[in-house]
Amino acid sequence: MITQLTVNGIIAGCTYALVAMGFTIIYGTVRFFHFAHGAIVAVAAYTAWAFMAYLGMPFAMAAIISVVAAGGLGVLMDRFVYRPLRQRKSPSLILLLASFGMFLVVQNILQFVFGSDIKMLRGGAASEGHRLFGAVITSTQLWIVASSVILAVAALWFLRKTGFGKSIRAVADDQVAASLVGINSERTVSMAFFLGSALAGVAGILVALESNVYPAMGLNAVIKGIIAALIGGMGSIPGALLGGLLIGFAENVGVWGISSGWKDAISYAVLVAFLLFRPGGIFHTDLELRKV
Amino acid sequence: MKNKLIGVIVVVIVTAAALVLILRKPGAGDQDITVGALLPLTGQGAAYGEAAKSGMDLALQQVNSSGGIDGKTLRIIYEDTQGDPKVGVSAFQKLVTVNHVPAVLGDLLSSVTLSVAPIANRREVVLLSPASSSPKLTEAGAYVFRNCPSDVYEGTVMADYASKTLGLKRVAILRINNEYGVGIGSVFKKEFVENGGTIVAEESYAEDATDFRTQIAKVAAQNPQAIYLLGYKQMGYILRQASELGLKTQFLSTVTFEDPEILKLAGDAADGVIYSASKFSPDNADETVQRFVDAYEAAYQSEPNIFAGLSYDAAQILVIAMRDGGTSGPQIREALHRVKDYPGVAGETAIDENGDAVLTPVLKTVKDGEFVFLK
C-alpha cells in the first residue's frame, strides 16, 4: 500500500507543482499574490472542454489552444487590472484584493456560462492502469508526471538562457535598474504573466483529465499551488517543483496511519512548519514574505 | 470636493432604493399565498437542486390551475443555499423576515436543513424537507418535517441486506465527511455489527475532493467483501478511480447514487452497485407515478429523478396541509401531522408524530448503465 500512496502523492504533487511554478514566476516578477491564477486553471480546462465538445476538435489541438488562451488571459488580467493599479503605486494588498475579486468574477462567469454540472474531458470506460512496483498508475497520470518534469526543465531553461528569461529575472531583481539598462519592464511583466498563466493552463487541462471540469476547480488548485510555492521558496522554479511534490507526498502518505479526513490539514501543517522554521522555503530565496 | 459630493449623492440614492425594495410588501397581491424554498441551486448539489425546483414548479402549476388554495394563487420564492449551511441560514432569514412566508420547502442537504431548523422553530415557520435524511432531523423540533425516510431506515435496510441476504462479514465504509455521511454511516455500522459483521475500515473524504486514490488504497488494503459508499456525485469519480486501481469489490450505496451524472462519470464502473432507493422510478407502471412522469416530461423534456419526485410530493403535501388547516405556520404544522395515505410519486406517504415520513426504501442496482430494481 505504501508504494500506491507514494505514487498517488507524486501525481497530486505534480499538478500542484505546475500551478506553483506559474505562480512563482509571476510572484517573482511583480511581488504580489496573483490569486486569480486559480481562475486561469479553470478557464483553460473549460476552454479545452468547449473546443472538444462544441467544435469536435481533437484533444491535442484543443489543449494547445487552451494553454495559449490561458496565457493570453493572464496577460489581459495584468494589462487591464494590475498595470493601472501598479502605475498608481497601489500597495500589494490592493493588488491581492483585486486579484481575489477577479478570481471570483471569473469563477462565477464560468458557472454562469457552462453551468455547475461536471464536464468530462475523458469519457468512455474506466480501464485498469499499469502496474508499477505494486502500485497502479494510469496513462493519464504518466502524462501528468512527464509533462510536469519537462515543463519544469523547459521553464528553467527559458528563464536562465533566453533573452526574455533574463529580462524577467532582471525585472524581478530590480525593476528600476532593469529599465535603466533598457529593459522594457511592462513588456517583461506581460511575458511573465503569459508564461506563468500558460503553465497554469497546462495544470488545468491535466487536472481536468484526472478529475474532470467544474467551476470551483481553480480554488483548490491555487491554494495548493501557493502552499507549494511558499514551501519551495518564492520565485524558485525547482523550489516550486519540489514544494509541490513534497505536499503531494505529505498529504497522501501522511494519512497512512490516520484517517484520510486529515489530508488537507496535513498540507497546511507542513506550510506552517515551513513558515516557522524555514520561512524562505526549501531554496531559501531572498524574496521574503515581508516584502508582500 | 465635487467628486465627493457626487459620491455622497450616489450612496444616498442607492440606500434609498434598497430601503424601498426591502420595506415594500412582498410583490404580491392579497390573493396570493407565498411560501419559500431553500435549495442548492449552485455548487456540488446543484443537479439535485435543479431537479427539485422543477418538481416543485410542476406541483405549483398543477395546484394553481386546479383552483389554488381556496381560490388564492400559491407562489414559491426560491433561494439558493449553494449547499452551504451558512448561506442557507441567511437565505432562510431573508424568506422569513422579508417575504414573511409561513412555510419553507427544503433544504435537500441535511447539514443545511439542520442549521435552519432552530430558526424555523423559533419563528414558527414550517420547514418541510423533501430529501434530508439525517436521523437528527427526527428530533429537530416541532416545525421540522420531511417526506423522505430517515437514514435510519436506509442504513438498516442495507446493513440487513449485506449481512442476511449477501452473507457478508467484512465491510468497509467510505464516506463523505459531512452530516449525511456520518449519520448514515453510523446507522449502517451499528446494525451491521449487531448482525455479527465487522467494519474493517472507515475512511472519509472532504466534500470538495476529487482525488480519492489514497482513501481507496487504504480501504482496499483491508480486503473488504463490500464497500458502503456514501456521498453525492463524486461517487462517480470514486468508482472510476477504484476501477483504475484494479479494485474489484461489491459497492453498496444509498438513494443519492441514483443520479445519471454518476453513471456518466463512472462509465461501466457503476455496473453492479447495489443501493437503497425510494420506490419512485420513472418506469414504475403505477398510475400516480406515470401521471407525474408524463407531466414532467411535457414540461421539461427530460426524465424526472427521485429529487424531482420527492420535491413534487413535498409541495403537494404542503398544499394538502394548507387546504386542510389554514395558511399560518402553526396551522400548517397541525395539519401536516394529519397527512395520511398521501398517494405520492415516491410511494404512499404518511407523516408521523415526529414529522418524519413513513416510507420504506427498496433496493436497486445498475445494469448496463441503467438504474433497475434488484430482483
XYZ file of C-alpha atoms in Angstrom:
667
model
C 0.000 0.000 0.000
C 2.838 2.413 0.773
C 4.004 2.351 -2.863
C 0.491 3.184 -4.011
C 0.259 6.068 -1.565
C 3.649 7.338 -2.770
C 2.539 7.179 -6.399
C -0.704 8.992 -5.511
C 1.365 11.618 -3.764
C 3.692 12.154 -6.714
C 0.786 12.555 -9.127
C -1.078 15.020 -6.932
C 2.227 16.771 -6.274
C 2.965 17.229 -9.978
C -0.272 19.120 -10.587
C 0.393 21.277 -7.527
C 3.912 21.887 -8.845
C 2.708 23.093 -12.244
C 0.394 25.650 -10.658
C 3.141 26.627 -8.213
C 5.682 27.182 -10.986
C 3.416 29.604 -12.797
C 2.549 31.322 -9.546
C 6.151 31.664 -8.502
C 7.273 33.121 -11.873
C 4.589 35.792 -11.629
C 5.262 36.451 -7.957
C 8.956 36.749 -8.619
C 8.350 39.442 -11.195
C 5.603 41.550 -9.647
C 5.816 40.595 -5.943
C 2.184 40.084 -5.059
C -0.124 37.102 -4.678
C -1.808 36.617 -8.034
C -4.748 34.676 -6.621
C -6.658 34.821 -9.907
C -4.059 32.312 -11.099
C -6.568 29.704 -9.911
C -9.245 31.072 -12.210
C -6.881 30.599 -15.138
C -6.524 26.933 -14.229
C -10.295 26.540 -14.534
C -10.601 28.668 -17.675
C -8.064 26.504 -19.511
C -9.951 23.360 -18.566
C -13.271 24.818 -19.737
C -11.779 26.151 -22.954
C -10.373 22.736 -23.798
C -13.701 21.145 -22.996
C -15.646 23.663 -25.077
C -13.385 23.243 -28.128
C -13.748 19.488 -27.912
C -17.458 19.372 -27.160
C -18.689 22.158 -29.435
C -16.196 22.126 -32.297
C -15.227 18.474 -32.172
C -11.520 19.324 -32.045
C -9.033 16.580 -31.248
C -7.696 16.749 -27.715
C -4.139 17.826 -28.575
C -5.282 20.801 -30.628
C -7.849 21.909 -28.036
C -5.198 21.600 -25.343
C -2.667 23.757 -27.202
C -5.228 26.471 -27.963
C -6.370 26.458 -24.336
C -2.846 26.810 -22.996
C -2.268 29.793 -25.271
C -5.661 31.215 -24.256
C -4.724 30.782 -20.593
C -1.503 32.671 -21.173
C -3.429 35.379 -23.017
C -5.947 35.722 -20.196
C -3.088 36.174 -17.730
C -1.675 38.962 -19.888
C -5.093 40.627 -20.132
C -5.557 40.494 -16.373
C -2.194 42.176 -15.957
C -2.769 44.724 -18.684
C -6.246 45.861 -17.626
C -6.250 45.370 -13.870
C -2.802 45.085 -12.371
C -0.942 47.552 -14.568
C -3.231 50.534 -13.838
C -3.014 49.683 -10.135
C 0.758 49.382 -10.354
C 1.037 52.710 -12.083
C -0.958 54.240 -9.262
C 1.588 52.699 -6.887
C -1.120 50.715 -5.110
C 0.203 48.609 -2.249
C 0.367 44.859 -2.868
C -2.582 44.327 -0.525
C -4.765 46.187 -3.044
C -3.366 44.067 -5.860
C -4.135 40.943 -3.845
C -7.721 42.098 -3.288
C -8.139 42.936 -6.976
C -6.775 39.505 -7.776
C -9.193 37.861 -5.379
C -12.047 39.769 -6.958
C -11.052 38.653 -10.421
C -10.850 35.077 -9.233
C -14.450 35.198 -8.016
C -15.711 37.031 -11.092
C -14.141 34.538 -13.479
C -15.360 31.578 -11.451
C -18.896 32.936 -11.484
C -18.768 33.647 -15.194
C -17.698 30.041 -15.782
C -20.566 28.834 -13.649
C -23.000 31.079 -15.473
C -21.833 30.148 -18.971
C -21.225 26.441 -18.517
C -23.489 25.583 -15.579
C -22.293 23.922 -12.432
C -22.509 20.330 -13.579
C -19.325 18.364 -14.087
C -17.888 18.198 -17.592
C -15.615 15.393 -18.684
C -12.576 15.674 -20.896
C -12.021 11.969 -20.796
C -15.094 9.818 -21.283
C -15.552 6.188 -22.025
C -14.877 3.161 -19.927
C -12.546 3.233 -16.965
C -9.647 0.932 -17.723
C -7.293 -0.504 -15.195
C -3.933 1.267 -15.016
C -0.398 -0.093 -15.401
C 1.212 -1.967 -12.525
C 4.463 -0.491 -11.318
C 6.252 -1.879 -8.253
C 2.937 -2.984 -6.784
C 1.248 0.354 -7.393
C -1.209 1.195 -10.138
C -0.724 4.213 -12.396
C -2.863 5.164 -15.389
C -1.598 6.514 -18.697
C -3.071 9.935 -17.935
C -1.112 10.022 -14.718
C 2.122 9.124 -16.507
C 1.405 12.085 -18.767
C 0.942 14.340 -15.770
C 4.278 13.341 -14.276
C 6.121 13.594 -17.602
C 4.683 16.993 -18.521
C 5.442 18.452 -15.103
C 9.073 17.435 -15.195
C 9.551 18.501 -18.827
C 7.859 21.854 -18.241
C 9.903 22.495 -15.101
C 13.104 21.920 -17.059
C 11.847 23.986 -20.002
C 10.789 26.887 -17.786
C 14.119 26.860 -16.034
C 15.968 26.846 -19.358
C 13.785 29.675 -20.640
C 14.438 31.850 -17.607
C 18.171 31.168 -17.449
C 19.195 31.068 -21.109
C 16.917 33.191 -23.272
C 16.915 36.949 -23.535
C 13.321 37.223 -22.406
C 14.005 34.958 -19.473
C 16.974 37.055 -18.466
C 14.927 40.236 -18.654
C 12.241 38.625 -16.452
C 14.902 37.846 -13.895
C 16.357 41.322 -14.208
C 12.967 42.954 -13.600
C 12.434 40.563 -10.710
C 15.692 41.685 -9.148
C 15.232 45.402 -9.547
C 12.631 46.979 -11.767
C 14.225 50.443 -11.802
C 17.697 49.192 -12.596
C 16.302 46.944 -15.311
C 14.607 49.844 -17.060
C 17.806 51.883 -16.727
C 19.671 49.326 -18.811
C 16.959 49.451 -21.452
C 14.658 46.578 -20.495
C 11.023 47.297 -21.214
C 9.681 46.301 -17.829
C 5.980 46.325 -18.748
C 6.600 44.036 -21.678
C 8.659 41.777 -19.469
C 5.896 41.615 -16.864
C 3.453 40.682 -19.632
C 5.809 37.918 -20.679
C 5.990 36.604 -17.131
C 2.201 36.608 -16.926
C 1.959 34.775 -20.225
C 4.450 32.140 -19.195
C 3.054 31.659 -15.691
C -0.535 31.525 -16.877
C 0.276 29.092 -19.667
C 1.759 26.769 -17.023
C -1.456 27.146 -15.021
C -3.307 26.291 -18.213
C -1.363 23.061 -18.625
C -2.128 22.237 -14.995
C -5.816 22.928 -15.572
C -6.004 20.581 -18.513
C -4.109 17.818 -16.734
C -6.251 18.159 -13.608
C -9.311 18.067 -15.837
C -8.124 14.847 -17.454
C -7.668 13.365 -13.996
C -10.773 14.617 -12.271
C -12.966 16.483 -14.773
C -14.012 20.092 -15.119
C -16.110 22.093 -12.645
C -16.253 25.817 -11.852
C -14.652 25.619 -8.401
C -11.676 23.562 -9.566
C -9.410 26.635 -9.530
C -9.675 27.249 -5.802
C -8.134 24.018 -4.618
C -5.537 24.251 -7.370
C -4.375 27.740 -6.453
C -4.341 27.138 -2.710
C -2.206 24.035 -3.062
C -0.105 25.859 -5.657
C 0.554 28.751 -3.290
C 1.456 26.394 -0.456
C 3.846 24.548 -2.776
C 5.439 27.810 -3.952
C 5.889 29.039 -0.384
C 7.413 25.764 0.738
C 9.714 25.666 -2.258
C 10.843 29.264 -1.797
C 9.021 32.073 -3.590
C 10.444 32.766 -7.024
C 12.269 29.459 -7.362
C 11.236 27.060 -10.138
C 12.988 23.965 -8.736
C 11.539 25.015 -5.385
C 8.006 25.039 -6.782
C 8.517 21.590 -8.246
C 9.924 20.167 -5.026
C 7.366 22.013 -2.896
C 4.526 20.562 -4.951
C 5.924 17.068 -4.720
C 6.547 17.463 -1.002
C 2.994 18.419 -0.086
C 1.515 15.881 -2.509
C 3.640 13.239 -0.830
C 2.962 14.507 2.706
C -0.809 14.619 2.390
C -1.113 11.223 0.737
C 1.457 9.255 2.703
C 0.735 11.200 5.901
C -2.730 9.688 6.185
C -1.283 6.187 6.135
C -1.800 5.667 9.826
C -4.571 8.196 10.482
C -7.982 8.897 8.987
C -7.890 10.253 5.452
C -10.136 13.124 6.560
C -6.870 14.789 7.648
C -5.447 15.065 4.119
C -5.834 18.810 3.662
C -4.867 19.557 7.239
C -1.505 17.901 6.611
C -0.560 20.264 3.771
C -1.392 23.257 5.932
C 0.578 21.807 8.829
C 3.604 21.396 6.557
C 3.177 25.002 5.409
C 3.010 26.314 8.977
C 6.078 24.283 9.912
C 7.984 25.806 6.993
C 6.844 29.336 7.751
C 8.002 28.936 11.344
C 11.271 27.118 10.874
C 12.363 27.870 7.317
C 10.494 30.953 6.151
C 12.492 31.231 2.929
C 11.387 27.778 1.795
C 13.489 24.846 0.630
C 15.572 27.016 -1.690
C 15.940 29.819 0.786
C 15.147 32.602 -1.661
C 15.655 36.196 -0.630
C 12.161 37.151 -1.803
C 10.836 37.024 1.679
C 7.206 37.357 2.533
C 7.510 40.540 4.483
C 8.000 42.324 1.190
C 4.455 41.408 0.235
C -14.822 68.105 -3.488
C -17.247 67.832 -6.368
C -16.392 64.147 -6.723
C -17.084 63.623 -3.053
C -20.493 65.254 -3.371
C -21.413 63.035 -6.303
C -20.243 60.044 -4.287
C -22.478 61.024 -1.366
C -25.459 61.506 -3.658
C -24.928 58.098 -5.255
C -24.731 56.418 -1.853
C -27.931 58.135 -0.704
C -29.822 57.120 -3.825
C -28.653 53.530 -3.669
C -29.525 53.276 0.035
C -32.954 54.763 -0.542
C -33.634 52.414 -3.432
C -32.528 49.433 -1.363
C -34.749 50.513 1.549
C -37.755 50.860 -0.727
C -37.121 47.393 -2.121
C -36.730 45.867 1.334
C -39.627 47.614 3.044
C -42.076 47.159 0.207
C -44.617 44.414 0.843
C -43.640 41.197 -0.929
C -44.547 41.851 -4.533
C -47.829 40.037 -4.427
C -51.472 40.933 -4.178
C -53.731 39.843 -1.324
C -54.880 36.981 -3.466
C -51.508 35.255 -3.271
C -50.062 32.863 -0.733
C -46.277 32.850 -0.741
C -44.083 30.062 0.569
C -40.313 29.751 0.346
C -37.974 27.077 -0.935
C -34.345 26.534 0.033
C -32.379 24.515 -2.496
C -28.739 24.012 -3.511
C -29.091 25.623 -6.934
C -25.344 26.015 -7.413
C -22.355 24.018 -6.129
C -21.917 20.269 -5.634
C -25.627 19.644 -5.063
C -26.802 21.813 -7.968
C -28.047 18.908 -10.070
C -30.301 17.776 -7.202
C -31.444 21.329 -6.516
C -32.407 21.981 -10.130
C -34.392 18.745 -10.294
C -36.116 19.609 -7.023
C -37.035 23.057 -8.291
C -38.514 21.563 -11.459
C -40.590 19.159 -9.349
C -41.872 21.974 -7.126
C -42.651 24.211 -10.081
C -44.670 21.429 -11.661
C -46.678 20.897 -8.463
C -47.209 24.649 -8.176
C -48.529 24.880 -11.703
C -50.942 21.978 -11.135
C -52.153 23.378 -7.826
C -52.799 26.818 -9.273
C -54.585 25.517 -12.345
C -56.888 23.476 -10.092
C -58.079 26.405 -8.003
C -55.002 27.212 -5.908
C -55.534 27.257 -2.168
C -59.139 28.232 -1.527
C -59.054 30.416 -4.602
C -55.735 32.052 -3.793
C -52.701 31.620 -6.015
C -49.701 29.855 -4.498
C -46.251 31.278 -5.150
C -42.838 29.868 -4.284
C -39.797 32.072 -3.727
C -36.627 30.086 -4.389
C -33.429 30.813 -2.528
C -30.060 29.247 -3.361
C -28.163 27.735 -0.432
C -25.133 26.649 -2.510
C -25.269 23.565 -0.319
C -23.694 25.659 2.427
C -25.326 25.852 5.885
C -24.200 29.465 6.399
C -25.722 30.603 3.116
C -28.806 28.535 3.919
C -29.329 30.286 7.251
C -29.162 33.764 5.751
C -31.436 32.753 2.858
C -33.938 31.387 5.373
C -33.763 34.589 7.434
C -34.482 36.528 4.285
C -37.519 34.386 3.452
C -38.921 34.807 6.957
C -38.214 38.487 7.590
C -38.563 39.962 4.103
C -41.098 37.666 2.457
C -42.978 36.636 5.644
C -43.512 33.079 4.431
C -45.396 30.657 6.735
C -43.617 27.609 5.344
C -40.403 26.716 3.526
C -39.750 23.669 1.368
C -36.216 22.341 1.744
C -33.352 22.047 2.016
C -32.239 18.839 0.369
C -28.982 18.587 2.314
C -29.311 17.532 5.931
C -26.499 19.843 7.012
C -28.389 22.871 5.715
C -31.799 21.766 6.983
C -30.404 21.148 10.458
C -28.767 24.575 10.612
C -32.011 26.252 9.630
C -34.226 24.128 11.932
C -33.742 26.109 15.182
C -34.745 29.353 13.463
C -37.774 27.662 11.911
C -38.926 26.565 15.363
C -38.331 29.958 16.916
C -40.123 31.844 14.146
C -42.924 29.225 13.911
C -42.267 28.645 10.230
C -42.807 25.142 8.896
C -39.759 23.561 7.300
C -40.612 20.612 5.049
C -37.590 18.881 3.564
C -38.066 16.623 0.549
C -34.750 14.810 0.925
C -32.828 15.476 4.159
C -32.452 12.045 5.602
C -30.228 12.607 8.663
C -31.535 10.782 11.754
C -31.041 14.055 13.662
C -33.978 15.613 11.829
C -36.361 13.408 13.812
C -35.564 15.427 16.934
C -35.043 18.772 15.217
C -38.188 20.375 16.591
C -41.928 20.791 16.192
C -41.763 22.773 12.960
C -39.372 20.473 11.107
C -40.863 17.896 8.747
C -39.734 15.708 5.891
C -41.397 13.499 3.315
C -38.465 11.145 2.771
C -37.458 8.326 5.109
C -34.734 8.865 7.716
C -31.314 7.296 7.125
C -32.157 5.015 9.991
C -34.315 3.090 7.539
C -31.857 3.205 4.638
C -28.809 2.282 6.706
C -30.678 -0.513 8.463
C -32.148 -1.909 5.252
C -28.702 -2.023 3.606
C -26.943 -3.476 6.653
C -29.551 -6.235 6.890
C -29.274 -6.944 3.177
C -25.470 -7.109 3.375
C -25.352 -9.467 6.332
C -28.517 -11.529 5.895
C -29.017 -11.795 2.123
C -25.445 -11.439 0.839
C -23.974 -13.167 3.906
C -21.138 -10.630 4.202
C -18.932 -10.473 7.296
C -16.313 -7.817 6.440
C -17.463 -4.487 5.061
C -15.663 -1.134 4.781
C -17.255 2.319 4.841
C -16.039 5.082 2.512
C -17.997 8.210 3.296
C -18.239 11.908 2.670
C -17.201 13.971 5.666
C -20.478 15.732 6.463
C -23.722 15.283 8.373
C -25.068 12.893 5.775
C -22.037 10.640 5.600
C -21.563 10.484 9.359
C -25.274 9.942 10.056
C -25.993 7.111 7.666
C -22.560 5.555 8.161
C -23.115 5.167 11.897
C -26.591 3.672 11.452
C -25.221 1.120 8.988
C -22.292 0.321 11.246
C -24.459 -0.245 14.306
C -26.871 -2.593 12.530
C -24.133 -4.478 10.653
C -22.126 -5.067 13.827
C -25.274 -6.176 15.667
C -25.826 -8.706 12.893
C -22.392 -10.167 13.680
C -20.326 -8.427 10.981
C -17.149 -6.333 11.234
C -16.445 -2.875 9.804
C -12.847 -3.420 8.648
C -12.138 0.177 7.630
C -13.858 3.539 7.726
C -12.358 6.304 5.591
C -13.733 9.737 4.795
C -13.138 12.427 2.190
C -13.739 16.179 2.040
C -16.861 17.444 0.283
C -14.891 19.138 -2.494
C -12.312 16.377 -3.014
C -11.718 14.953 -6.477
C -8.773 12.644 -5.803
C -9.785 9.601 -3.799
C -6.964 7.206 -4.616
C -5.416 7.337 -1.192
C -8.713 6.594 0.552
C -9.402 3.783 -1.905
C -5.929 2.298 -1.364
C -6.402 2.364 2.403
C -9.809 0.718 2.234
C -8.635 -1.872 -0.296
C -5.714 -2.843 1.937
C -8.198 -4.319 4.438
C -9.700 -6.629 1.778
C -13.354 -5.885 2.482
C -16.049 -8.053 0.898
C -18.010 -4.915 0.124
C -17.651 -1.135 0.460
C -20.529 1.005 1.689
C -20.061 4.192 -0.345
C -21.656 7.426 0.865
C -21.583 10.749 -0.934
C -23.011 12.646 -3.849
C -21.915 12.829 -7.454
C -18.241 12.412 -6.535
C -19.186 8.733 -6.090
C -18.827 8.636 -9.868
C -15.132 9.526 -9.624
C -14.620 7.129 -6.762
C -15.928 4.194 -8.777
C -13.819 5.192 -11.785
C -10.668 5.618 -9.713
C -11.315 2.366 -7.849
C -11.659 0.553 -11.127
C -8.470 2.166 -12.469
C -6.709 0.976 -9.320
C -7.925 -2.526 -10.099
C -10.214 -2.807 -7.079
C -12.955 -5.337 -7.709
C -15.284 -5.245 -4.749
C -19.035 -5.034 -4.392
C -20.055 -1.423 -3.813
C -23.179 -0.616 -1.792
C -24.721 2.843 -1.667
C -27.803 4.940 -0.965
C -30.518 6.934 -2.686
C -28.078 9.713 -3.654
C -26.481 7.210 -6.008
C -29.464 7.467 -8.343
C -28.024 10.364 -10.335
C -27.446 9.972 -14.081
C -24.354 12.128 -13.732
C -22.739 9.436 -11.582
C -23.239 6.920 -14.379
C -21.676 9.382 -16.804
C -18.660 9.915 -14.538
C -18.164 6.283 -13.639
C -18.847 4.679 -17.008
C -19.269 0.926 -16.668
C -17.531 1.019 -13.285
C -21.011 1.755 -11.902
C -22.415 -1.574 -13.060
C -23.422 -3.863 -10.238
C -23.508 -1.253 -7.480
C -26.418 -2.037 -5.148
C -28.159 0.890 -3.474
C -31.228 1.586 -1.432
C -33.730 3.905 -3.038
C -37.230 5.136 -2.900
C -39.933 3.206 -4.721
C -40.104 6.053 -7.203
C -38.763 5.293 -10.648
C -39.792 6.860 -13.947
C -40.526 3.421 -15.386
C -42.726 2.386 -12.485
C -46.075 1.424 -14.046
C -48.020 2.872 -11.105
C -50.678 5.326 -12.280
C -49.713 8.200 -9.954
C -46.088 7.873 -10.999
C -46.919 7.773 -14.691
C -49.154 10.846 -14.462
C -46.284 12.711 -12.814
C -43.673 11.470 -15.293
C -45.828 12.457 -18.277
C -46.470 15.927 -16.926
C -42.802 16.395 -16.032
C -41.560 15.256 -19.413
C -44.058 17.502 -21.162
C -42.857 20.472 -19.113
C -39.089 19.925 -19.131
C -38.325 17.458 -21.950
C -36.353 15.315 -19.527
C -36.974 12.372 -17.246
C -37.614 13.236 -13.586
C -35.300 11.790 -10.943
C -36.030 10.973 -7.333
C -35.314 14.524 -6.138
C -37.836 15.926 -8.595
C -40.328 13.313 -7.399
C -39.813 13.910 -3.682
C -39.906 17.680 -4.151
C -43.117 17.410 -6.139
C -44.556 15.375 -3.273
C -43.320 17.893 -0.707
C -45.089 20.758 -2.454
C -48.294 18.711 -2.801
C -48.207 17.655 0.862
C -47.746 21.262 1.909
C -50.736 22.255 -0.209
C -52.871 19.491 1.345
C -51.992 20.786 4.789
C -52.730 24.394 3.826
C -56.086 23.491 2.305
C -56.930 21.414 5.363
C -55.688 23.545 8.245
C -55.012 27.097 7.093
C -52.044 29.110 5.928
C -50.266 30.250 9.083
C -47.172 28.420 10.308
C -48.852 26.845 13.380
C -51.939 25.838 11.344
C -49.811 24.147 8.677
C -47.834 22.362 11.390
C -51.035 20.962 12.953
C -52.414 19.850 9.608
C -49.191 18.167 8.431
C -49.472 15.637 11.257
C -52.891 14.678 9.885
C -51.455 13.722 6.456
C -52.083 10.004 5.998
C -52.022 7.834 2.869
C -50.979 10.641 0.537
C -50.603 8.894 -2.832
C -47.173 10.322 -3.630
C -44.966 9.589 -6.589
C -42.389 8.306 -4.078
C -44.970 5.935 -2.590
C -47.838 6.224 -0.154
C -46.725 8.781 2.427
C -47.823 9.435 5.995
C -46.280 11.914 8.429
C -45.636 10.518 11.904
C -45.682 12.303 15.263
C -42.017 13.390 14.873
C -42.644 14.949 11.484
C -40.894 12.063 9.699
C -42.264 10.329 6.631
C -43.192 6.686 6.838
C -41.848 5.177 3.606
C -39.694 2.067 3.347
C -36.836 2.078 0.828
C -36.316 -0.656 -1.751
C -33.080 -1.994 -3.250
C -31.917 -1.167 -6.744
C -28.805 -1.754 -8.839
C -27.129 -0.603 -12.042
C -27.332 -2.906 -15.022
C -25.885 -1.992 -18.437
C -25.821 1.659 -17.470
C -29.424 1.773 -16.211
C -30.915 2.022 -12.730
C -33.084 -1.059 -12.222
C -34.920 -2.689 -9.319
C -32.969 -5.521 -7.744
C -34.742 -8.768 -8.432
